[in-house]
PDB file of N, CA and C in Angstrom:
ATOM      1  N   MET A 185       3.337  15.697   2.648  1.00  0.00           N
ATOM      2  CA  MET A 185       3.612  14.276   2.588  1.00  0.00           C
ATOM      3  C   MET A 185       3.147  13.638   3.895  1.00  0.00           C
ATOM      4  N   ILE A 186       2.462  12.523   3.764  1.00  0.00           N
ATOM      5  CA  ILE A 186       1.989  11.772   4.923  1.00  0.00           C
ATOM      6  C   ILE A 186       2.657  10.403   4.908  1.00  0.00           C
ATOM      7  N   ARG A 187       3.263  10.041   6.029  1.00  0.00           N
ATOM      8  CA  ARG A 187       3.918   8.742   6.178  1.00  0.00           C
ATOM      9  C   ARG A 187       3.188   7.971   7.280  1.00  0.00           C
ATOM     10  N   THR A 188       2.762   6.745   6.971  1.00  0.00           N
ATOM     11  CA  THR A 188       2.004   5.931   7.919  1.00  0.00           C
ATOM     12  C   THR A 188       2.616   4.539   7.992  1.00  0.00           C
ATOM     13  N   GLU A 189       2.976   4.114   9.190  1.00  0.00           N
ATOM     14  CA  GLU A 189       3.532   2.776   9.385  1.00  0.00           C
ATOM     15  C   GLU A 189       2.407   1.743   9.316  1.00  0.00           C
ATOM     16  N   LEU A 190       2.666   0.657   8.591  1.00  0.00           N
ATOM     17  CA  LEU A 190       1.660  -0.398   8.427  1.00  0.00           C
ATOM     18  C   LEU A 190       2.226  -1.752   8.812  1.00  0.00           C
ATOM     19  N   ASP A 191       1.380  -2.603   9.372  1.00  0.00           N
ATOM     20  CA  ASP A 191       1.712  -4.005   9.579  1.00  0.00           C
ATOM     21  C   ASP A 191       0.901  -4.786   8.556  1.00  0.00           C
ATOM     22  N   LEU A 192       1.583  -5.252   7.522  1.00  0.00           N
ATOM     23  CA  LEU A 192       0.908  -5.956   6.430  1.00  0.00           C
ATOM     24  C   LEU A 192       1.003  -7.475   6.557  1.00  0.00           C
ATOM     25  N   GLN A 193       1.644  -7.955   7.609  1.00  0.00           N
ATOM     26  CA  GLN A 193       1.849  -9.389   7.760  1.00  0.00           C
ATOM     27  C   GLN A 193       0.558 -10.200   7.644  1.00  0.00           C
ATOM     28  N   PRO A 194      -0.574  -9.726   8.216  1.00  0.00           N
ATOM     29  CA  PRO A 194      -1.804 -10.520   8.100  1.00  0.00           C
ATOM     30  C   PRO A 194      -2.304 -10.701   6.660  1.00  0.00           C
ATOM     31  N   ILE A 195      -1.892  -9.834   5.737  1.00  0.00           N
ATOM     32  CA  ILE A 195      -2.386  -9.954   4.363  1.00  0.00           C
ATOM     33  C   ILE A 195      -1.259 -10.300   3.379  1.00  0.00           C
ATOM     34  N   MET A 196      -0.110 -10.721   3.903  1.00  0.00           N
ATOM     35  CA  MET A 196       1.009 -11.103   3.042  1.00  0.00           C
ATOM     36  C   MET A 196       1.012 -12.607   2.879  1.00  0.00           C
ATOM     37  N   PRO A 197       1.458 -13.157   1.758  1.00  0.00           N
ATOM     38  CA  PRO A 197       1.761 -12.423   0.536  1.00  0.00           C
ATOM     39  C   PRO A 197       0.470 -11.922  -0.111  1.00  0.00           C
ATOM     40  N   PHE A 198       0.597 -10.851  -0.891  1.00  0.00           N
ATOM     41  CA  PHE A 198      -0.565 -10.300  -1.572  1.00  0.00           C
ATOM     42  C   PHE A 198      -1.108 -11.306  -2.584  1.00  0.00           C
ATOM     43  N   THR A 199      -2.414 -11.507  -2.552  1.00  0.00           N
ATOM     44  CA  THR A 199      -3.073 -12.311  -3.578  1.00  0.00           C
ATOM     45  C   THR A 199      -3.456 -11.377  -4.723  1.00  0.00           C
ATOM     46  N   ARG A 200      -3.903 -11.947  -5.836  1.00  0.00           N
ATOM     47  CA  ARG A 200      -4.367 -11.102  -6.952  1.00  0.00           C
ATOM     48  C   ARG A 200      -5.516 -10.211  -6.510  1.00  0.00           C
ATOM     49  N   THR A 201      -6.412 -10.766  -5.722  1.00  0.00           N
ATOM     50  CA  THR A 201      -7.573 -10.000  -5.262  1.00  0.00           C
ATOM     51  C   THR A 201      -7.155  -8.849  -4.359  1.00  0.00           C
ATOM     52  N   THR A 202      -6.282  -9.134  -3.408  1.00  0.00           N
ATOM     53  CA  THR A 202      -5.821  -8.097  -2.491  1.00  0.00           C
ATOM     54  C   THR A 202      -5.065  -7.004  -3.241  1.00  0.00           C
ATOM     55  N   ALA A 203      -4.151  -7.403  -4.118  1.00  0.00           N
ATOM     56  CA  ALA A 203      -3.380  -6.427  -4.890  1.00  0.00           C
ATOM     57  C   ALA A 203      -4.297  -5.578  -5.763  1.00  0.00           C
ATOM     58  N   ALA A 204      -5.307  -6.193  -6.355  1.00  0.00           N
ATOM     59  CA  ALA A 204      -6.244  -5.451  -7.201  1.00  0.00           C
ATOM     60  C   ALA A 204      -7.034  -4.444  -6.377  1.00  0.00           C
ATOM     61  N   ARG A 205      -7.481  -4.837  -5.195  1.00  0.00           N
ATOM     62  CA  ARG A 205      -8.245  -3.922  -4.336  1.00  0.00           C
ATOM     63  C   ARG A 205      -7.395  -2.746  -3.870  1.00  0.00           C
ATOM     64  N   LEU A 206      -6.155  -3.024  -3.481  1.00  0.00           N
ATOM     65  CA  LEU A 206      -5.277  -1.951  -3.026  1.00  0.00           C
ATOM     66  C   LEU A 206      -4.950  -0.996  -4.169  1.00  0.00           C
ATOM     67  N   ALA A 207      -4.641  -1.547  -5.337  1.00  0.00           N
ATOM     68  CA  ALA A 207      -4.313  -0.712  -6.493  1.00  0.00           C
ATOM     69  C   ALA A 207      -5.525   0.105  -6.940  1.00  0.00           C
ATOM     70  N   ALA A 208      -6.713  -0.488  -6.888  1.00  0.00           N
ATOM     71  CA  ALA A 208      -7.926   0.237  -7.274  1.00  0.00           C
ATOM     72  C   ALA A 208      -8.196   1.390  -6.300  1.00  0.00           C
ATOM     73  N   ALA A 209      -8.011   1.149  -5.009  1.00  0.00           N
ATOM     74  CA  ALA A 209      -8.223   2.204  -4.012  1.00  0.00           C
ATOM     75  C   ALA A 209      -7.220   3.333  -4.229  1.00  0.00           C
ATOM     76  N   ALA A 210      -5.970   3.003  -4.462  1.00  0.00           N
ATOM     77  CA  ALA A 210      -4.922   4.008  -4.669  1.00  0.00           C
ATOM     78  C   ALA A 210      -5.106   4.749  -5.987  1.00  0.00           C
ATOM     79  N   GLY A 211      -5.578   4.053  -6.997  1.00  0.00           N
ATOM     80  CA  GLY A 211      -5.705   4.626  -8.335  1.00  0.00           C
ATOM     81  C   GLY A 211      -6.758   5.712  -8.464  1.00  0.00           C
ATOM     82  N   LYS A 212      -7.584   5.869  -7.474  1.00  0.00           N
ATOM     83  CA  LYS A 212      -8.639   6.887  -7.515  1.00  0.00           C
ATOM     84  C   LYS A 212      -8.124   8.280  -7.147  1.00  0.00           C
ATOM     85  N   TYR A 213      -6.863   8.361  -6.752  1.00  0.00           N
ATOM     86  CA  TYR A 213      -6.323   9.625  -6.253  1.00  0.00           C
ATOM     87  C   TYR A 213      -5.139  10.094  -7.098  1.00  0.00           C
ATOM     88  N   GLU A 214      -4.960  11.407  -7.135  1.00  0.00           N
ATOM     89  CA  GLU A 214      -3.859  12.002  -7.876  1.00  0.00           C
ATOM     90  C   GLU A 214      -2.525  11.851  -7.164  1.00  0.00           C
ATOM     91  N   SER A 215      -2.556  11.785  -5.851  1.00  0.00           N
ATOM     92  CA  SER A 215      -1.330  11.713  -5.066  1.00  0.00           C
ATOM     93  C   SER A 215      -0.491  10.506  -5.441  1.00  0.00           C
ATOM     94  N   ARG A 216       0.802  10.668  -5.265  1.00  0.00           N
ATOM     95  CA  ARG A 216       1.728   9.547  -5.441  1.00  0.00           C
ATOM     96  C   ARG A 216       1.620   8.709  -4.173  1.00  0.00           C
ATOM     97  N   LEU A 217       1.367   7.409  -4.325  1.00  0.00           N
ATOM     98  CA  LEU A 217       1.219   6.500  -3.192  1.00  0.00           C
ATOM     99  C   LEU A 217       2.211   5.357  -3.343  1.00  0.00           C
ATOM    100  N   THR A 218       3.052   5.190  -2.337  1.00  0.00           N
ATOM    101  CA  THR A 218       4.036   4.116  -2.371  1.00  0.00           C
ATOM    102  C   THR A 218       4.064   3.374  -1.051  1.00  0.00           C
ATOM    103  N   LEU A 219       4.520   2.127  -1.125  1.00  0.00           N
ATOM    104  CA  LEU A 219       4.848   1.344   0.062  1.00  0.00           C
ATOM    105  C   LEU A 219       6.361   1.270   0.097  1.00  0.00           C
ATOM    106  N   GLU A 220       6.958   1.610   1.221  1.00  0.00           N
ATOM    107  CA  GLU A 220       8.406   1.606   1.331  1.00  0.00           C
ATOM    108  C   GLU A 220       8.833   0.695   2.475  1.00  0.00           C
ATOM    109  N   CYS A 221       9.859  -0.120   2.195  1.00  0.00           N
ATOM    110  CA  CYS A 221      10.364  -1.057   3.195  1.00  0.00           C
ATOM    111  C   CYS A 221      11.816  -1.390   2.878  1.00  0.00           C
ATOM    112  N   GLU A 222      12.704  -1.033   3.777  1.00  0.00           N
ATOM    113  CA  GLU A 222      14.131  -1.366   3.654  1.00  0.00           C
ATOM    114  C   GLU A 222      14.687  -1.057   2.267  1.00  0.00           C
ATOM    115  N   GLY A 223      14.428   0.144   1.771  1.00  0.00           N
ATOM    116  CA  GLY A 223      14.955   0.563   0.472  1.00  0.00           C
ATOM    117  C   GLY A 223      14.111   0.164  -0.721  1.00  0.00           C
ATOM    118  N   LEU A 224      13.135  -0.706  -0.516  1.00  0.00           N
ATOM    119  CA  LEU A 224      12.221  -1.129  -1.576  1.00  0.00           C
ATOM    120  C   LEU A 224      11.074  -0.132  -1.647  1.00  0.00           C
ATOM    121  N   VAL A 225      10.735   0.317  -2.860  1.00  0.00           N
ATOM    122  CA  VAL A 225       9.631   1.253  -3.051  1.00  0.00           C
ATOM    123  C   VAL A 225       8.663   0.648  -4.053  1.00  0.00           C
ATOM    124  N   LEU A 226       7.426   0.411  -3.610  1.00  0.00           N
ATOM    125  CA  LEU A 226       6.383  -0.166  -4.472  1.00  0.00           C
ATOM    126  C   LEU A 226       5.327   0.873  -4.776  1.00  0.00           C
ATOM    127  N   ASN A 227       4.947   0.981  -6.029  1.00  0.00           N
ATOM    128  CA  ASN A 227       3.878   1.878  -6.452  1.00  0.00           C
ATOM    129  C   ASN A 227       2.546   1.236  -6.067  1.00  0.00           C
ATOM    130  N   MET A 228       1.788   1.896  -5.198  1.00  0.00           N
ATOM    131  CA  MET A 228       0.511   1.348  -4.745  1.00  0.00           C
ATOM    132  C   MET A 228      -0.534   1.291  -5.849  1.00  0.00           C
ATOM    133  N   LYS A 229      -0.324   2.018  -6.921  1.00  0.00           N
ATOM    134  CA  LYS A 229      -1.283   2.031  -8.026  1.00  0.00           C
ATOM    135  C   LYS A 229      -1.026   0.913  -9.022  1.00  0.00           C
ATOM    136  N   SER A 230       0.016   0.133  -8.798  1.00  0.00           N
ATOM    137  CA  SER A 230       0.396  -0.941  -9.716  1.00  0.00           C
ATOM    138  C   SER A 230       0.123  -2.311  -9.106  1.00  0.00           C
ATOM    139  N   MET A 231      -0.875  -2.979  -9.625  1.00  0.00           N
ATOM    140  CA  MET A 231      -1.191  -4.323  -9.145  1.00  0.00           C
ATOM    141  C   MET A 231       0.009  -5.252  -9.356  1.00  0.00           C
ATOM    142  N   LEU A 232       0.645  -5.157 -10.521  1.00  0.00           N
ATOM    143  CA  LEU A 232       1.795  -6.013 -10.797  1.00  0.00           C
ATOM    144  C   LEU A 232       2.959  -5.697  -9.862  1.00  0.00           C
ATOM    145  N   GLY A 233       3.142  -4.416  -9.557  1.00  0.00           N
ATOM    146  CA  GLY A 233       4.195  -4.045  -8.622  1.00  0.00           C
ATOM    147  C   GLY A 233       3.957  -4.644  -7.243  1.00  0.00           C
ATOM    148  N   LEU A 234       2.718  -4.614  -6.790  1.00  0.00           N
ATOM    149  CA  LEU A 234       2.387  -5.196  -5.490  1.00  0.00           C
ATOM    150  C   LEU A 234       2.564  -6.706  -5.500  1.00  0.00           C
ATOM    151  N   LEU A 235       2.168  -7.341  -6.584  1.00  0.00           N
ATOM    152  CA  LEU A 235       2.300  -8.797  -6.684  1.00  0.00           C
ATOM    153  C   LEU A 235       3.751  -9.240  -6.817  1.00  0.00           C
ATOM    154  N   SER A 236       4.621  -8.344  -7.246  1.00  0.00           N
ATOM    155  CA  SER A 236       6.023  -8.711  -7.457  1.00  0.00           C
ATOM    156  C   SER A 236       6.741  -9.020  -6.147  1.00  0.00           C
ATOM    157  N   GLN A 237       6.182  -8.590  -5.048  1.00  0.00           N
ATOM    158  CA  GLN A 237       6.807  -8.839  -3.745  1.00  0.00           C
ATOM    159  C   GLN A 237       6.050  -9.923  -3.006  1.00  0.00           C
ATOM    160  N   ALA A 238       6.645 -11.094  -2.941  1.00  0.00           N
ATOM    161  CA  ALA A 238       5.994 -12.203  -2.259  1.00  0.00           C
ATOM    162  C   ALA A 238       5.827 -11.902  -0.771  1.00  0.00           C
ATOM    163  N   LYS A 239       6.813 -11.225  -0.192  1.00  0.00           N
ATOM    164  CA  LYS A 239       6.727 -10.924   1.231  1.00  0.00           C
ATOM    165  C   LYS A 239       7.650  -9.763   1.553  1.00  0.00           C
ATOM    166  N   LEU A 240       7.118  -8.790   2.248  1.00  0.00           N
ATOM    167  CA  LEU A 240       7.939  -7.684   2.724  1.00  0.00           C
ATOM    168  C   LEU A 240       8.620  -8.134   4.010  1.00  0.00           C
ATOM    169  N   PRO A 241       9.878  -7.796   4.200  1.00  0.00           N
ATOM    170  CA  PRO A 241      10.584  -8.214   5.418  1.00  0.00           C
ATOM    171  C   PRO A 241       9.832  -7.804   6.689  1.00  0.00           C
ATOM    172  N   GLY A 242       9.443  -8.784   7.472  1.00  0.00           N
ATOM    173  CA  GLY A 242       8.730  -8.505   8.713  1.00  0.00           C
ATOM    174  C   GLY A 242       7.285  -8.095   8.535  1.00  0.00           C
ATOM    175  N   GLY A 243       6.842  -7.935   7.298  1.00  0.00           N
ATOM    176  CA  GLY A 243       5.476  -7.528   7.042  1.00  0.00           C
ATOM    177  C   GLY A 243       5.207  -6.071   7.357  1.00  0.00           C
ATOM    178  N   ARG A 244       6.248  -5.334   7.686  1.00  0.00           N
ATOM    179  CA  ARG A 244       6.100  -3.915   8.021  1.00  0.00           C
ATOM    180  C   ARG A 244       6.544  -3.058   6.853  1.00  0.00           C
ATOM    181  N   ALA A 245       5.799  -1.987   6.621  1.00  0.00           N
ATOM    182  CA  ALA A 245       6.119  -1.057   5.540  1.00  0.00           C
ATOM    183  C   ALA A 245       5.564   0.312   5.903  1.00  0.00           C
ATOM    184  N   THR A 246       6.013   1.299   5.168  1.00  0.00           N
ATOM    185  CA  THR A 246       5.528   2.662   5.362  1.00  0.00           C
ATOM    186  C   THR A 246       4.729   3.066   4.140  1.00  0.00           C
ATOM    187  N   LEU A 247       3.496   3.471   4.347  1.00  0.00           N
ATOM    188  CA  LEU A 247       2.676   4.032   3.275  1.00  0.00           C
ATOM    189  C   LEU A 247       3.038   5.506   3.174  1.00  0.00           C
ATOM    190  N   VAL A 248       3.437   5.934   1.977  1.00  0.00           N
ATOM    191  CA  VAL A 248       3.793   7.331   1.763  1.00  0.00           C
ATOM    192  C   VAL A 248       2.834   7.908   0.730  1.00  0.00           C
ATOM    193  N   ALA A 249       2.140   8.972   1.117  1.00  0.00           N
ATOM    194  CA  ALA A 249       1.210   9.666   0.221  1.00  0.00           C
ATOM    195  C   ALA A 249       1.727  11.086   0.043  1.00  0.00           C
ATOM    196  N   ASP A 250       1.839  11.506  -1.213  1.00  0.00           N
ATOM    197  CA  ASP A 250       2.357  12.841  -1.490  1.00  0.00           C
ATOM    198  C   ASP A 250       1.559  13.461  -2.626  1.00  0.00           C
ATOM    199  N   GLY A 251       0.839  14.530  -2.321  1.00  0.00           N
ATOM    200  CA  GLY A 251       0.059  15.215  -3.346  1.00  0.00           C
ATOM    201  C   GLY A 251      -1.104  15.982  -2.751  1.00  0.00           C
ATOM    202  N   ALA A 252      -1.874  16.572  -3.636  1.00  0.00           N
ATOM    203  CA  ALA A 252      -2.977  17.450  -3.232  1.00  0.00           C
ATOM    204  C   ALA A 252      -4.040  16.733  -2.408  1.00  0.00           C
ATOM    205  N   ASP A 253      -4.302  15.465  -2.709  1.00  0.00           N
ATOM    206  CA  ASP A 253      -5.353  14.722  -2.004  1.00  0.00           C
ATOM    207  C   ASP A 253      -4.773  13.621  -1.112  1.00  0.00           C
ATOM    208  N   GLU A 254      -3.587  13.870  -0.561  1.00  0.00           N
ATOM    209  CA  GLU A 254      -2.873  12.841   0.197  1.00  0.00           C
ATOM    210  C   GLU A 254      -3.626  12.341   1.428  1.00  0.00           C
ATOM    211  N   ALA A 255      -4.357  13.200   2.106  1.00  0.00           N
ATOM    212  CA  ALA A 255      -5.098  12.763   3.297  1.00  0.00           C
ATOM    213  C   ALA A 255      -6.219  11.793   2.914  1.00  0.00           C
ATOM    214  N   ALA A 256      -6.978  12.133   1.904  1.00  0.00           N
ATOM    215  CA  ALA A 256      -8.055  11.252   1.442  1.00  0.00           C
ATOM    216  C   ALA A 256      -7.492   9.949   0.887  1.00  0.00           C
ATOM    217  N   ALA A 257      -6.387  10.043   0.161  1.00  0.00           N
ATOM    218  CA  ALA A 257      -5.759   8.850  -0.416  1.00  0.00           C
ATOM    219  C   ALA A 257      -5.263   7.919   0.685  1.00  0.00           C
ATOM    220  N   THR A 258      -4.632   8.486   1.707  1.00  0.00           N
ATOM    221  CA  THR A 258      -4.151   7.675   2.829  1.00  0.00           C
ATOM    222  C   THR A 258      -5.314   6.970   3.510  1.00  0.00           C
ATOM    223  N   HIS A 259      -6.386   7.705   3.758  1.00  0.00           N
ATOM    224  CA  HIS A 259      -7.569   7.123   4.394  1.00  0.00           C
ATOM    225  C   HIS A 259      -8.131   5.963   3.563  1.00  0.00           C
ATOM    226  N   ALA A 260      -8.229   6.141   2.259  1.00  0.00           N
ATOM    227  CA  ALA A 260      -8.789   5.099   1.383  1.00  0.00           C
ATOM    228  C   ALA A 260      -7.913   3.851   1.352  1.00  0.00           C
ATOM    229  N   VAL A 261      -6.606   4.042   1.275  1.00  0.00           N
ATOM    230  CA  VAL A 261      -5.708   2.883   1.244  1.00  0.00           C
ATOM    231  C   VAL A 261      -5.730   2.156   2.583  1.00  0.00           C
ATOM    232  N   LEU A 262      -5.743   2.880   3.678  1.00  0.00           N
ATOM    233  CA  LEU A 262      -5.831   2.238   4.993  1.00  0.00           C
ATOM    234  C   LEU A 262      -7.129   1.451   5.143  1.00  0.00           C
ATOM    235  N   ALA A 263      -8.219   1.998   4.625  1.00  0.00           N
ATOM    236  CA  ALA A 263      -9.499   1.291   4.656  1.00  0.00           C
ATOM    237  C   ALA A 263      -9.417   0.003   3.824  1.00  0.00           C
ATOM    238  N   ALA A 264      -8.764   0.072   2.674  1.00  0.00           N
ATOM    239  CA  ALA A 264      -8.611  -1.116   1.819  1.00  0.00           C
ATOM    240  C   ALA A 264      -7.744  -2.177   2.507  1.00  0.00           C
ATOM    241  N   VAL A 265      -6.691  -1.748   3.183  1.00  0.00           N
ATOM    242  CA  VAL A 265      -5.830  -2.686   3.910  1.00  0.00           C
ATOM    243  C   VAL A 265      -6.612  -3.350   5.034  1.00  0.00           C
ATOM    244  N   ASN A 266      -7.363  -2.558   5.792  1.00  0.00           N
ATOM    245  CA  ASN A 266      -8.157  -3.114   6.895  1.00  0.00           C
ATOM    246  C   ASN A 266      -9.240  -4.057   6.393  1.00  0.00           C
ATOM    247  N   ALA A 267      -9.828  -3.766   5.250  1.00  0.00           N
ATOM    248  CA  ALA A 267     -10.860  -4.636   4.679  1.00  0.00           C
ATOM    249  C   ALA A 267     -10.277  -5.971   4.210  1.00  0.00           C
ATOM    250  N   ALA A 268      -8.994  -5.972   3.851  1.00  0.00           N
ATOM    251  CA  ALA A 268      -8.348  -7.189   3.351  1.00  0.00           C
ATOM    252  C   ALA A 268      -7.965  -8.147   4.485  1.00  0.00           C
ATOM    253  N   ARG A 269      -7.989  -7.671   5.709  1.00  0.00           N
ATOM    254  CA  ARG A 269      -7.572  -8.523   6.844  1.00  0.00           C
ATOM    255  C   ARG A 269      -8.568  -9.581   7.166  1.00  0.00           C
TER     256      ARG A 269
END
């Protein structure tokens, strides 16, 4: 399991385009990918799940990747987040 702290404030709230890009990047991997913040757990592979949160408290969240390709999945999602800034 890989846990990575993220500052998402620059890209919050998620737009349809941003949510679609993040979900598409996450969806290419077998690993379970979630964003976690203060007890809230969002499935990174779900565009609707990402759009359901207008704003994460403080814009900070933890990306959690768990599975066989977790390192590659983490790298891809981080690249998608950086591209959205």
